[in-house]
Amino acid sequence: MHLLVTILVPVLWILAVGAFVLLVRKLVLPSGPVRLEVNDRLMDATPGSSVLEALGTAGVLIPSGCGGKGTCGYCKVRFRSGDVPVLPTDSAWISGEELAQGYRLACQHRIFGDMAIEVPEKYLSIRRVQATLKAARMLTPDIRELVLHPDESLDFKAGQYVQVEIGDTEEQRAYSIACAEGSQDIILNVRLVPGGLGSTWLHSLPVGKSLFISGPYGDYELPGEHGTQLLLVAGGVGLAPISSLVRTVAATRNDMSVRVFLGFRTLEHAYYLDEFGSLSHPDLEMHVALDSEQREGFYHGFVHEMIKNVYEPPQKQPVSVFLCGPPPMIEAVMDVLSEMGISRSDMFYDKF
Amino acid sequence: MSELLGIILAGVLTHNILLTGFLGMCSFIAISRDLRASLGLGLAVTFVATFTAGLNALIYNYFLAPGAMVWLLGDSARSIDLSFVSLIVFIAVIAGFVQVVEMVIQRWFPLLHGVLGIFLPLITVNCAILGVSLFMVIKGLTPFRATVYGFASGAGWALAIILMAAMRRRLDTSAMPRAFAGVPVTLLLTGLLAAAFSAFAGMEF
């Protein structure tokens, strides 16, 4: 009797606490799915989940670099109802003006009732597809070119990127698309990072295997204005999006003038140079800098020094700049270009 | 009445759970960086301490204390002593209660939820909360007095963290040797604050 009571009383109390928590949960969360309106589409969402999770479940993939921790600021969406509170994580990434318009981070706000949000229309075309590795080759000692054939074609623009799911892990890695717009295959340049999970896996992936990618992501759009000068600057494997832009412009935009400035460590680390050389475009100039090797026909030094020495900004043409490479290179090039009178608002960059 | 006032004054001033017991230091150090968050956490801790102390006192006095279950099982229960499981039951009650508070805050006060972040569920293992429940047993308080005691201790904890947050606000703009900036100077200040509070020690209520 005593033993029974001794065991029962504490156990019952602990169970009672659990039951109470469940009861409150039932009261706090609406039962059954709630409705989430995304632009004009209606979708079901689980109450209590974050907007980002709900969008992912419903198949709307919006960019997220940090996985919902509020530390990357990518998953910005607009809430139509005006009473969504501003969290410190929101104000860290979103300007006061946008906050007033209802922009918040999707990962930081939870759904408790019907809700209406707006995401940029282009995110609705983002899809997750399976792709087969059709071909692969080493471009340099540490950069592998992967030719992926997706089951459904992705409608991407030059300069955009895809997220690659790394095998059975939860990890994703972003890679710029390196081929011209309209290509059915997706070509990526993957640099092997010593000890890097994603790049090691992608370097050892055999041809014929398949993987999942989602995309296209990225905000850059080629300027529509006729006769714009496109200034493309890349360091190392930052060449990938530049490659897509050069090939696209060569195929479709004879009205633009293109100036390409590339920086590599040595000639062994340079790639795609011959392919660019054989592109036919009326006004395409390419300059290559090697910082650790002297070679005839190549500038010896860093790419920002080369730009300072050989580039002359056009007097009348509008200029659009796309930079991709390591952060110090981008900083240095941006400084050089703004000294030349090019506005920072005309410079688009992708640091990695 | 004067006894209740005594419990309150003791909890807030003379036996401030943070400044004389040094319980609940981790969230105190972490959250006192921000005045608004300190206010929120102080309120949350006060709320949780008040109700868990009352609940735990009810459970202790009517179920767990030696011979407490006489009202339920009659004289044969006089020899039953479940006080050895009180720690487990107290922890379960606190954990459940915090869970409930978290759900309510997340649902209706998302701003506060965003500010408190991980420290809200961490109230579960805030030693000040468990300390209140354990001290209340040692002091042999009735459920009503335990509730008052829980409230007073929580309010004392809140007072301490709000004081500290206000002081740290001034520290942010003052010139500080690098070795002292941040946590070290906060610990030093806590010591000074505790020394100041020890001036109340002679007052017995």
Coordinates of C-alpha atoms in Angstrom, one line a residue:
Chain A
M1 CA 0.0 0.0 0.0
H2 CA 2.7 2.4 1.0
L3 CA 4.9 1.4 -1.8
L4 CA 2.0 1.9 -4.3
V5 CA 1.3 5.4 -3.0
T6 CA 4.9 6.3 -3.0
I7 CA 5.2 5.4 -6.7
L8 CA 1.8 6.6 -7.8
V9 CA 1.6 10.1 -6.3
P10 CA 4.8 11.5 -7.9
V11 CA 4.1 9.8 -11.2
L12 CA 0.5 11.1 -11.3
W13 CA 1.6 14.6 -10.5
I14 CA 4.2 14.5 -13.3
L15 CA 1.5 13.2 -15.7
A16 CA -0.9 15.9 -14.6
V17 CA 1.7 18.5 -15.5
G18 CA 2.1 17.0 -18.9
A19 CA -1.7 16.9 -19.4
F20 CA -1.9 20.5 -18.4
V21 CA 0.7 21.5 -20.9
L22 CA -1.1 19.6 -23.7
L23 CA -4.4 21.3 -22.7
V24 CA -2.9 24.8 -22.9
R25 CA -1.3 23.9 -26.3
K26 CA -4.7 23.0 -27.6
L27 CA -6.1 26.3 -26.4
V28 CA -3.2 28.4 -27.7
L29 CA -2.9 26.8 -31.2
P30 CA -5.9 26.6 -33.5
S31 CA -6.6 23.0 -34.4
G32 CA -6.3 22.0 -38.0
P33 CA -4.5 23.8 -40.8
V34 CA -4.8 27.6 -41.2
R35 CA -4.8 29.4 -44.5
L36 CA -1.7 31.1 -45.8
E37 CA -2.2 33.4 -48.8
V38 CA 0.9 33.9 -50.8
N39 CA 0.5 36.6 -53.4
D40 CA -2.7 35.2 -55.0
R41 CA -2.3 31.6 -54.1
L42 CA -3.9 29.9 -51.1
M43 CA -2.0 27.2 -49.2
D44 CA -2.5 25.3 -46.0
A45 CA -0.1 25.8 -43.1
T46 CA 0.4 24.1 -39.8
P47 CA -0.3 26.5 -36.9
G48 CA 2.7 27.3 -34.8
S49 CA 5.2 26.8 -37.6
S50 CA 7.2 29.7 -38.9
V51 CA 6.2 31.4 -42.2
L52 CA 9.5 30.2 -43.7
E53 CA 8.7 26.5 -42.8
A54 CA 5.2 26.8 -44.0
L55 CA 6.3 28.2 -47.3
G56 CA 8.8 25.4 -47.7
T57 CA 6.2 22.8 -46.9
A58 CA 3.9 24.3 -49.5
G59 CA 6.6 24.2 -52.1
V60 CA 7.4 28.0 -52.2
L61 CA 11.2 28.1 -51.8
I62 CA 12.5 31.4 -50.8
P63 CA 16.2 32.1 -50.2
S64 CA 17.4 31.3 -46.7
G65 CA 21.1 31.1 -45.9
C66 CA 21.1 30.5 -42.2
G67 CA 18.3 27.9 -41.9
G68 CA 15.8 30.1 -40.0
K69 CA 18.0 31.6 -37.3
G70 CA 17.5 35.2 -38.4
T71 CA 21.2 35.7 -39.1
C72 CA 21.3 36.1 -42.9
G73 CA 18.4 38.3 -43.7
Y74 CA 17.6 36.6 -47.0
C75 CA 14.0 35.5 -46.3
K76 CA 12.4 38.9 -46.4
V77 CA 8.7 38.9 -47.3
R78 CA 5.9 41.4 -47.0
F79 CA 3.1 40.8 -44.5
R80 CA -0.2 42.2 -45.7
S81 CA -1.7 42.6 -42.3
G82 CA -0.1 45.6 -40.7
D83 CA 0.0 44.5 -37.1
V84 CA 3.0 42.1 -37.3
P85 CA 5.5 43.2 -34.5
V86 CA 9.0 44.3 -35.4
L87 CA 11.5 41.9 -33.8
P88 CA 15.1 42.9 -33.2
T89 CA 16.1 40.3 -35.8
D90 CA 13.9 42.1 -38.3
S91 CA 15.3 45.5 -37.8
A92 CA 18.8 44.2 -38.1
W93 CA 18.2 43.4 -41.8
I94 CA 15.3 45.5 -42.9
S95 CA 15.3 49.3 -43.3
G96 CA 12.8 51.4 -41.4
E97 CA 11.0 52.3 -44.6
E98 CA 10.5 48.7 -45.5
L99 CA 9.5 47.8 -42.0
A100 CA 6.7 50.4 -42.3
Q101 CA 5.6 48.7 -45.5
G102 CA 5.2 45.4 -43.7
Y103 CA 8.5 43.7 -44.6
R104 CA 9.7 41.1 -42.1
L105 CA 11.9 38.0 -42.0
A106 CA 9.8 34.9 -42.8
C107 CA 11.8 32.7 -40.4
Q108 CA 11.1 34.9 -37.4
H109 CA 7.3 35.0 -37.4
R110 CA 4.9 32.2 -36.6
I111 CA 1.5 31.4 -38.1
F112 CA -1.3 31.3 -35.6
G113 CA -4.2 32.2 -37.8
D114 CA -5.0 32.9 -41.4
M115 CA -2.4 35.1 -42.9
A116 CA -1.6 36.9 -46.1
I117 CA 2.0 37.6 -47.3
E118 CA 3.6 38.7 -50.5
V119 CA 6.9 37.3 -51.9
P120 CA 8.7 38.6 -54.9
E121 CA 7.0 37.0 -58.0
K122 CA 10.3 35.5 -59.1
Y123 CA 10.5 33.3 -56.0
L124 CA 7.4 31.5 -57.2
S125 CA 9.3 30.2 -60.1
I126 CA 11.9 28.7 -57.8
R127 CA 11.7 24.9 -57.8
R128 CA 13.4 21.9 -56.3
V129 CA 14.3 19.4 -59.0
Q130 CA 16.3 16.3 -59.3
A131 CA 19.3 16.5 -61.6
T132 CA 21.7 14.0 -63.0
L133 CA 25.5 14.6 -63.3
K134 CA 25.9 14.3 -67.0
A135 CA 29.6 15.2 -67.4
A136 CA 32.4 16.5 -65.2
R137 CA 36.0 17.7 -65.8
M138 CA 38.7 19.4 -63.9
L139 CA 39.1 23.0 -65.1
T140 CA 42.1 23.7 -62.8
P141 CA 43.8 21.7 -60.1
D142 CA 41.0 22.6 -57.7
I143 CA 38.0 23.6 -59.7
R144 CA 35.6 20.9 -61.1
E145 CA 33.1 21.7 -63.7
L146 CA 29.8 19.8 -63.2
V147 CA 27.3 19.6 -66.0
L148 CA 23.9 18.8 -64.4
H149 CA 20.9 17.7 -66.3
P150 CA 17.7 18.6 -64.3
D151 CA 14.6 16.6 -64.8
E152 CA 12.6 19.8 -65.3
S153 CA 14.4 22.7 -66.8
L154 CA 15.0 25.7 -64.6
D155 CA 14.2 29.1 -66.1
F156 CA 17.2 31.0 -64.9
K157 CA 18.7 34.4 -65.8
A158 CA 22.4 35.0 -66.2
G159 CA 24.1 35.8 -62.9
Q160 CA 21.7 33.7 -60.8
Y161 CA 22.6 30.8 -58.6
V162 CA 21.2 27.4 -57.4
Q163 CA 21.3 25.7 -54.0
V164 CA 22.7 22.2 -54.1
E165 CA 21.7 19.7 -51.5
I166 CA 24.7 17.8 -50.3
G167 CA 24.0 14.1 -50.3
D168 CA 22.1 12.7 -47.3
T169 CA 23.0 15.7 -45.1
E170 CA 20.8 18.6 -44.3
E171 CA 23.4 20.9 -45.8
Q172 CA 22.9 23.1 -48.9
R173 CA 25.5 25.0 -50.8
A174 CA 25.0 27.9 -53.2
Y175 CA 26.7 27.8 -56.6
S176 CA 26.4 30.3 -59.4
I177 CA 25.3 29.0 -62.7
A178 CA 28.1 29.2 -65.3
C179 CA 26.3 28.6 -68.6
A180 CA 24.3 30.9 -70.8
E181 CA 20.6 31.7 -70.3
G182 CA 18.3 29.2 -72.0
S183 CA 20.6 26.2 -71.4
Q184 CA 18.8 23.0 -70.5
D185 CA 21.8 21.8 -68.5
I186 CA 23.1 23.6 -65.5
I187 CA 26.8 24.1 -65.4
L188 CA 28.5 24.8 -62.0
N189 CA 32.1 25.5 -61.1
V190 CA 33.0 23.9 -57.8
R191 CA 36.2 24.8 -56.1
L192 CA 37.5 22.2 -53.6
V193 CA 37.7 23.7 -50.2
P194 CA 40.1 21.6 -48.1
G195 CA 38.0 19.9 -45.5
G196 CA 34.8 21.4 -46.9
L197 CA 31.8 19.2 -46.7
G198 CA 29.9 20.4 -49.8
S199 CA 32.8 20.8 -52.2
T200 CA 34.4 17.5 -51.2
W201 CA 31.2 15.7 -51.9
L202 CA 30.6 17.4 -55.2
H203 CA 34.2 16.7 -56.3
S204 CA 33.8 13.0 -55.6
L205 CA 30.4 12.6 -57.1
P206 CA 30.6 10.1 -60.0
V207 CA 29.1 10.9 -63.4
G208 CA 25.6 9.4 -63.7
K209 CA 24.6 10.0 -60.1
S210 CA 21.8 12.4 -59.3
L211 CA 21.3 15.1 -56.7
F212 CA 18.7 17.7 -55.8
I213 CA 19.0 21.4 -56.6
S214 CA 16.7 24.3 -56.1
G215 CA 16.6 27.6 -57.8
P216 CA 17.1 29.9 -59.5
Y217 CA 18.0 32.4 -56.8
G218 CA 19.6 35.8 -57.1
D219 CA 18.6 39.4 -57.9
Y220 CA 20.9 40.4 -60.7
E221 CA 19.3 41.3 -64.1
L222 CA 21.1 42.4 -67.2
P223 CA 20.4 46.1 -67.7
G224 CA 17.7 46.5 -70.4
E225 CA 18.9 49.9 -71.6
H226 CA 20.3 49.8 -75.1
G227 CA 24.0 50.3 -75.4
T228 CA 25.0 49.9 -71.8
Q229 CA 28.5 49.0 -71.0
L230 CA 28.8 45.8 -69.0
L231 CA 31.8 45.7 -66.7
L232 CA 32.5 42.2 -65.4
V233 CA 35.1 41.5 -62.8
A234 CA 35.9 38.1 -61.4
G235 CA 38.6 36.6 -59.1
G236 CA 39.2 32.8 -59.2
V237 CA 36.1 30.7 -59.2
G238 CA 34.1 33.9 -59.1
L239 CA 34.3 33.5 -62.8
A240 CA 31.2 31.2 -62.7
P241 CA 28.4 33.9 -62.9
I242 CA 30.6 36.1 -65.1
S243 CA 30.9 33.2 -67.5
S244 CA 27.1 32.9 -67.7
L245 CA 26.8 36.7 -68.3
V246 CA 29.5 36.8 -71.0
R247 CA 28.0 33.8 -72.9
T248 CA 24.5 35.2 -72.6
V249 CA 25.5 38.7 -73.8
A250 CA 27.6 37.2 -76.6
A251 CA 24.5 35.3 -77.8
T252 CA 21.8 37.8 -77.3
R253 CA 23.0 41.4 -76.8
N254 CA 25.1 42.8 -79.6
D255 CA 24.1 46.3 -78.5
M256 CA 26.2 46.1 -75.3
S257 CA 29.9 46.6 -74.9
V258 CA 31.5 44.2 -72.6
R259 CA 34.7 44.6 -70.6
V260 CA 35.9 41.6 -68.7
F261 CA 38.6 41.7 -66.0
L262 CA 39.7 38.5 -64.5
G263 CA 42.2 37.7 -61.8
F264 CA 43.9 34.4 -61.0
R265 CA 46.8 33.3 -59.0
T266 CA 48.7 31.6 -62.0
L267 CA 47.8 30.6 -65.5
E268 CA 47.3 27.0 -64.2
H269 CA 44.4 28.4 -62.1
A270 CA 42.8 30.2 -65.0
Y271 CA 40.0 28.6 -67.0
Y272 CA 37.4 29.3 -69.8
L273 CA 39.9 31.7 -71.4
D274 CA 40.0 30.0 -74.7
E275 CA 36.2 29.6 -74.8
F276 CA 35.7 33.3 -74.1
G277 CA 38.2 34.1 -76.9
S278 CA 36.2 32.2 -79.4
L279 CA 32.9 34.0 -78.6
S280 CA 31.8 36.3 -81.4
H281 CA 30.7 39.7 -80.1
P282 CA 31.3 43.0 -81.8
D283 CA 32.6 44.8 -78.7
L284 CA 34.1 42.3 -76.2
E285 CA 37.4 43.0 -74.5
M286 CA 39.0 40.6 -72.0
H287 CA 41.9 41.3 -69.6
V288 CA 43.5 38.8 -67.4
A289 CA 45.7 39.4 -64.4
L290 CA 47.9 36.8 -62.7
D291 CA 49.2 37.9 -59.3
S292 CA 51.7 35.1 -58.6
E293 CA 53.2 34.5 -62.0
Q294 CA 54.7 36.5 -64.8
R295 CA 53.4 35.5 -68.3
E296 CA 53.5 37.2 -71.6
G297 CA 50.2 38.6 -72.6
F298 CA 48.9 38.7 -69.0
Y299 CA 49.0 41.6 -66.5
H300 CA 51.2 40.8 -63.5
G301 CA 49.5 41.9 -60.3
F302 CA 46.0 42.1 -58.8
V303 CA 42.9 42.7 -60.8
H304 CA 42.1 46.1 -59.1
E305 CA 45.5 47.4 -60.1
M306 CA 45.0 46.1 -63.7
I307 CA 41.6 48.0 -63.8
K308 CA 43.2 51.1 -62.5
N309 CA 45.9 50.9 -65.3
V310 CA 44.0 49.8 -68.3
Y311 CA 40.3 50.6 -67.9
E312 CA 38.8 53.8 -69.0
P313 CA 35.1 54.4 -68.1
P314 CA 33.0 55.5 -71.1
Q315 CA 32.0 59.1 -71.2
K316 CA 28.4 58.8 -72.2
Q317 CA 27.4 55.2 -72.0
P318 CA 25.7 53.9 -68.8
V319 CA 27.8 51.3 -67.0
S320 CA 26.6 48.3 -65.1
V321 CA 29.2 46.4 -63.0
F322 CA 29.0 42.8 -61.8
L323 CA 31.7 41.7 -59.4
C324 CA 32.3 38.2 -58.1
G325 CA 35.2 37.0 -56.0
P326 CA 36.8 37.1 -52.6
P327 CA 35.7 40.0 -50.4
P328 CA 39.0 41.9 -50.3
M329 CA 39.1 41.8 -54.1
I330 CA 35.6 43.2 -54.3
E331 CA 36.4 46.0 -51.8
A332 CA 39.5 47.0 -53.7
V333 CA 37.8 47.0 -57.1
M334 CA 34.8 48.9 -55.8
D335 CA 37.2 51.6 -54.4
V336 CA 39.0 51.8 -57.7
L337 CA 35.8 52.1 -59.7
S338 CA 34.2 54.7 -57.5
E339 CA 37.3 56.8 -57.8
M340 CA 36.8 56.6 -61.5
G341 CA 33.3 58.1 -61.0
I342 CA 31.2 55.0 -61.2
S343 CA 28.4 55.0 -58.7
R344 CA 28.2 52.2 -56.2
S345 CA 24.5 51.8 -56.9
D346 CA 25.5 50.6 -60.4
M347 CA 27.8 47.9 -58.9
F348 CA 26.3 44.5 -58.1
Y349 CA 28.5 42.0 -56.3
D350 CA 28.6 38.5 -55.0
K351 CA 31.1 37.9 -52.2
F352 CA 32.0 34.4 -51.1
Chain B
M1 CA -0.6 41.2 7.7
S2 CA 2.7 42.4 9.1
E3 CA 4.1 38.9 8.6
L4 CA 3.2 39.0 4.9
L5 CA 4.9 42.4 4.6
G6 CA 7.9 40.9 6.3
I7 CA 8.0 38.1 3.7
I8 CA 7.8 40.6 0.9
L9 CA 10.5 42.9 2.3
A10 CA 12.7 39.9 3.1
G11 CA 12.3 38.5 -0.4
V12 CA 12.9 41.8 -2.2
L13 CA 15.6 43.4 0.0
T14 CA 17.2 41.6 2.9
H15 CA 17.2 38.1 1.4
N16 CA 17.3 39.1 -2.3
I17 CA 17.6 35.7 -4.0
L18 CA 20.1 37.0 -6.5
L19 CA 22.2 39.4 -4.5
T20 CA 22.4 37.4 -1.3
G21 CA 21.8 33.9 -2.6
F22 CA 23.5 34.4 -6.0
L23 CA 20.9 32.2 -7.7
G24 CA 19.9 32.7 -11.3
M25 CA 23.2 34.4 -12.3
C26 CA 23.5 33.1 -15.9
S27 CA 20.4 34.8 -17.3
F28 CA 21.1 37.8 -15.1
I29 CA 24.5 38.3 -16.7
A30 CA 23.3 37.6 -20.2
I31 CA 20.1 39.5 -20.3
S32 CA 21.0 42.6 -18.2
R33 CA 22.7 43.9 -21.3
D34 CA 19.4 45.2 -22.4
L35 CA 17.0 47.2 -20.2
R36 CA 13.8 46.3 -22.0
A37 CA 14.6 42.6 -22.1
S38 CA 15.6 42.7 -18.4
L39 CA 12.2 44.1 -17.6
G40 CA 10.5 41.4 -19.6
L41 CA 12.5 38.6 -18.1
G42 CA 12.1 40.0 -14.6
L43 CA 8.4 40.0 -15.1
A44 CA 8.5 36.5 -16.5
V45 CA 10.6 35.2 -13.6
T46 CA 8.3 36.9 -11.1
F47 CA 5.3 35.4 -12.7
V48 CA 6.8 31.9 -12.8
A49 CA 8.2 32.1 -9.3
T50 CA 4.9 33.2 -7.8
F51 CA 2.8 30.4 -9.3
T52 CA 5.3 27.6 -9.1
A53 CA 6.0 28.4 -5.5
G54 CA 2.3 28.3 -4.8
L55 CA 1.7 25.1 -6.8
N56 CA 4.7 23.4 -5.3
A57 CA 3.7 24.4 -1.8
L58 CA 0.2 23.0 -2.4
I59 CA 1.6 19.7 -3.7
Y60 CA 4.2 19.5 -0.9
N61 CA 1.8 20.3 1.9
Y62 CA -1.0 18.0 0.7
F63 CA 0.9 15.1 -0.8
L64 CA 4.6 15.0 -0.3
A65 CA 5.4 16.2 3.3
P66 CA 5.6 13.5 6.0
G67 CA 2.1 12.4 6.8
A68 CA 0.6 15.0 4.5
M69 CA -1.8 12.6 2.9
V70 CA -3.8 11.9 6.0
W71 CA -6.7 14.0 4.5
L72 CA -6.8 11.6 1.6
L73 CA -6.0 8.2 2.9
G74 CA -6.8 8.5 6.6
D75 CA -4.6 7.6 9.6
S76 CA -2.8 4.9 7.8
A77 CA -1.0 7.5 5.7
R78 CA 0.6 9.1 8.8
S79 CA 3.8 7.3 8.2
I80 CA 4.1 8.0 4.4
D81 CA 6.9 10.5 3.7
L82 CA 7.3 11.4 0.1
S83 CA 9.5 14.5 0.7
F84 CA 12.4 12.7 -1.0
V85 CA 10.7 13.0 -4.4
S86 CA 9.8 16.6 -3.9
L87 CA 12.8 17.7 -6.1
I88 CA 11.6 15.7 -9.1
V89 CA 8.0 16.9 -8.7
F90 CA 9.1 20.5 -8.3
I91 CA 11.2 20.4 -11.4
A92 CA 8.3 18.8 -13.4
V93 CA 5.9 21.5 -12.2
I94 CA 8.4 24.3 -13.0
A95 CA 9.1 22.8 -16.5
G96 CA 5.5 22.4 -17.3
F97 CA 4.6 25.9 -16.1
V98 CA 7.4 27.5 -18.1
Q99 CA 6.3 25.6 -21.2
V100 CA 2.8 27.1 -20.7
V101 CA 4.2 30.6 -20.2
E102 CA 6.3 30.2 -23.3
M103 CA 3.4 29.2 -25.4
V104 CA 1.3 32.0 -24.2
I105 CA 4.1 34.6 -24.7
Q106 CA 4.9 33.3 -28.2
R107 CA 1.3 33.5 -29.2
W108 CA 0.3 36.8 -27.8
F109 CA 3.5 38.7 -27.1
P110 CA 5.8 37.8 -30.0
L111 CA 7.9 40.9 -29.4
L112 CA 8.8 39.9 -25.9
H113 CA 9.3 36.3 -27.2
G114 CA 11.8 37.6 -29.7
V115 CA 13.7 39.7 -27.1
L116 CA 13.9 36.9 -24.5
G117 CA 14.7 34.2 -27.1
I118 CA 16.3 31.2 -25.6
F119 CA 16.3 32.6 -22.1
L120 CA 12.5 32.1 -21.8
P121 CA 12.7 28.3 -21.9
L122 CA 15.8 28.5 -19.8
I123 CA 13.8 29.9 -16.9
T124 CA 13.0 26.2 -16.4
V125 CA 16.6 25.7 -15.1
N126 CA 16.8 29.1 -13.6
C127 CA 18.2 28.2 -10.1
A128 CA 16.3 31.1 -8.6
I129 CA 13.0 29.5 -9.4
L130 CA 13.9 26.1 -8.0
G131 CA 15.6 27.8 -5.1
V132 CA 12.3 29.5 -4.2
S133 CA 10.5 26.2 -4.1
L134 CA 13.2 24.5 -2.0
F135 CA 13.6 27.4 0.5
M136 CA 9.8 27.5 0.9
V137 CA 9.9 23.9 2.1
I138 CA 12.8 24.7 4.5
K139 CA 10.9 27.7 5.8
G140 CA 7.8 25.5 6.2
L141 CA 5.5 28.1 4.6
T142 CA 1.8 27.5 3.9
P143 CA 0.7 27.6 0.2
F144 CA -0.6 31.1 0.5
R145 CA 2.6 32.4 2.2
A146 CA 4.7 30.4 -0.2
T147 CA 2.9 32.2 -3.1
V148 CA 3.7 35.6 -1.5
Y149 CA 7.3 34.5 -0.9
G150 CA 7.6 33.4 -4.5
F151 CA 6.3 36.7 -5.7
A152 CA 8.7 38.6 -3.4
S153 CA 11.7 36.6 -4.5
G154 CA 10.8 37.0 -8.1
A155 CA 10.3 40.7 -7.6
G156 CA 13.7 40.8 -5.9
W157 CA 15.3 39.1 -8.8
A158 CA 13.6 41.4 -11.2
L159 CA 14.7 44.4 -9.2
A160 CA 18.3 43.2 -9.2
I161 CA 18.4 42.6 -13.0
I162 CA 16.7 45.9 -13.8
L163 CA 19.2 47.8 -11.5
M164 CA 22.0 46.0 -13.3
A165 CA 20.6 46.7 -16.8
A166 CA 20.3 50.4 -15.9
M167 CA 23.9 50.5 -14.7
R168 CA 25.2 48.6 -17.7
R169 CA 23.5 51.2 -19.9
R170 CA 25.9 53.7 -18.5
L171 CA 28.8 51.3 -18.8
D172 CA 28.2 51.1 -22.6
T173 CA 29.2 54.7 -23.0
S174 CA 32.0 54.9 -20.5
A175 CA 35.7 54.4 -21.1
M176 CA 36.6 51.0 -19.8
P177 CA 39.8 49.0 -19.7
R178 CA 39.4 46.2 -22.2
A179 CA 40.0 43.5 -19.7
F180 CA 37.0 44.7 -17.7
A181 CA 34.5 45.3 -20.4
G182 CA 31.5 43.1 -20.6
V183 CA 31.1 40.3 -18.1
P184 CA 34.0 41.0 -15.7
V185 CA 32.7 44.5 -14.8
T186 CA 29.2 43.1 -14.5
L187 CA 30.4 40.6 -12.0
L188 CA 32.2 43.3 -10.1
L189 CA 29.1 45.5 -10.1
T190 CA 27.0 42.6 -8.9
G191 CA 29.4 42.2 -6.0
L192 CA 29.2 45.9 -5.1
L193 CA 25.4 45.8 -5.4
A194 CA 25.4 42.7 -3.1
A195 CA 27.5 44.5 -0.6
A196 CA 25.1 47.5 -0.7
F197 CA 22.2 45.1 -0.2
S198 CA 23.9 43.5 2.8
A199 CA 23.3 46.8 4.6
F200 CA 19.7 45.5 5.0
A201 CA 20.9 42.4 6.7
G202 CA 20.5 43.7 10.2
M203 CA 16.8 44.3 9.7
E204 CA 14.8 41.2 10.8
F205 CA 11.1 41.1 9.9

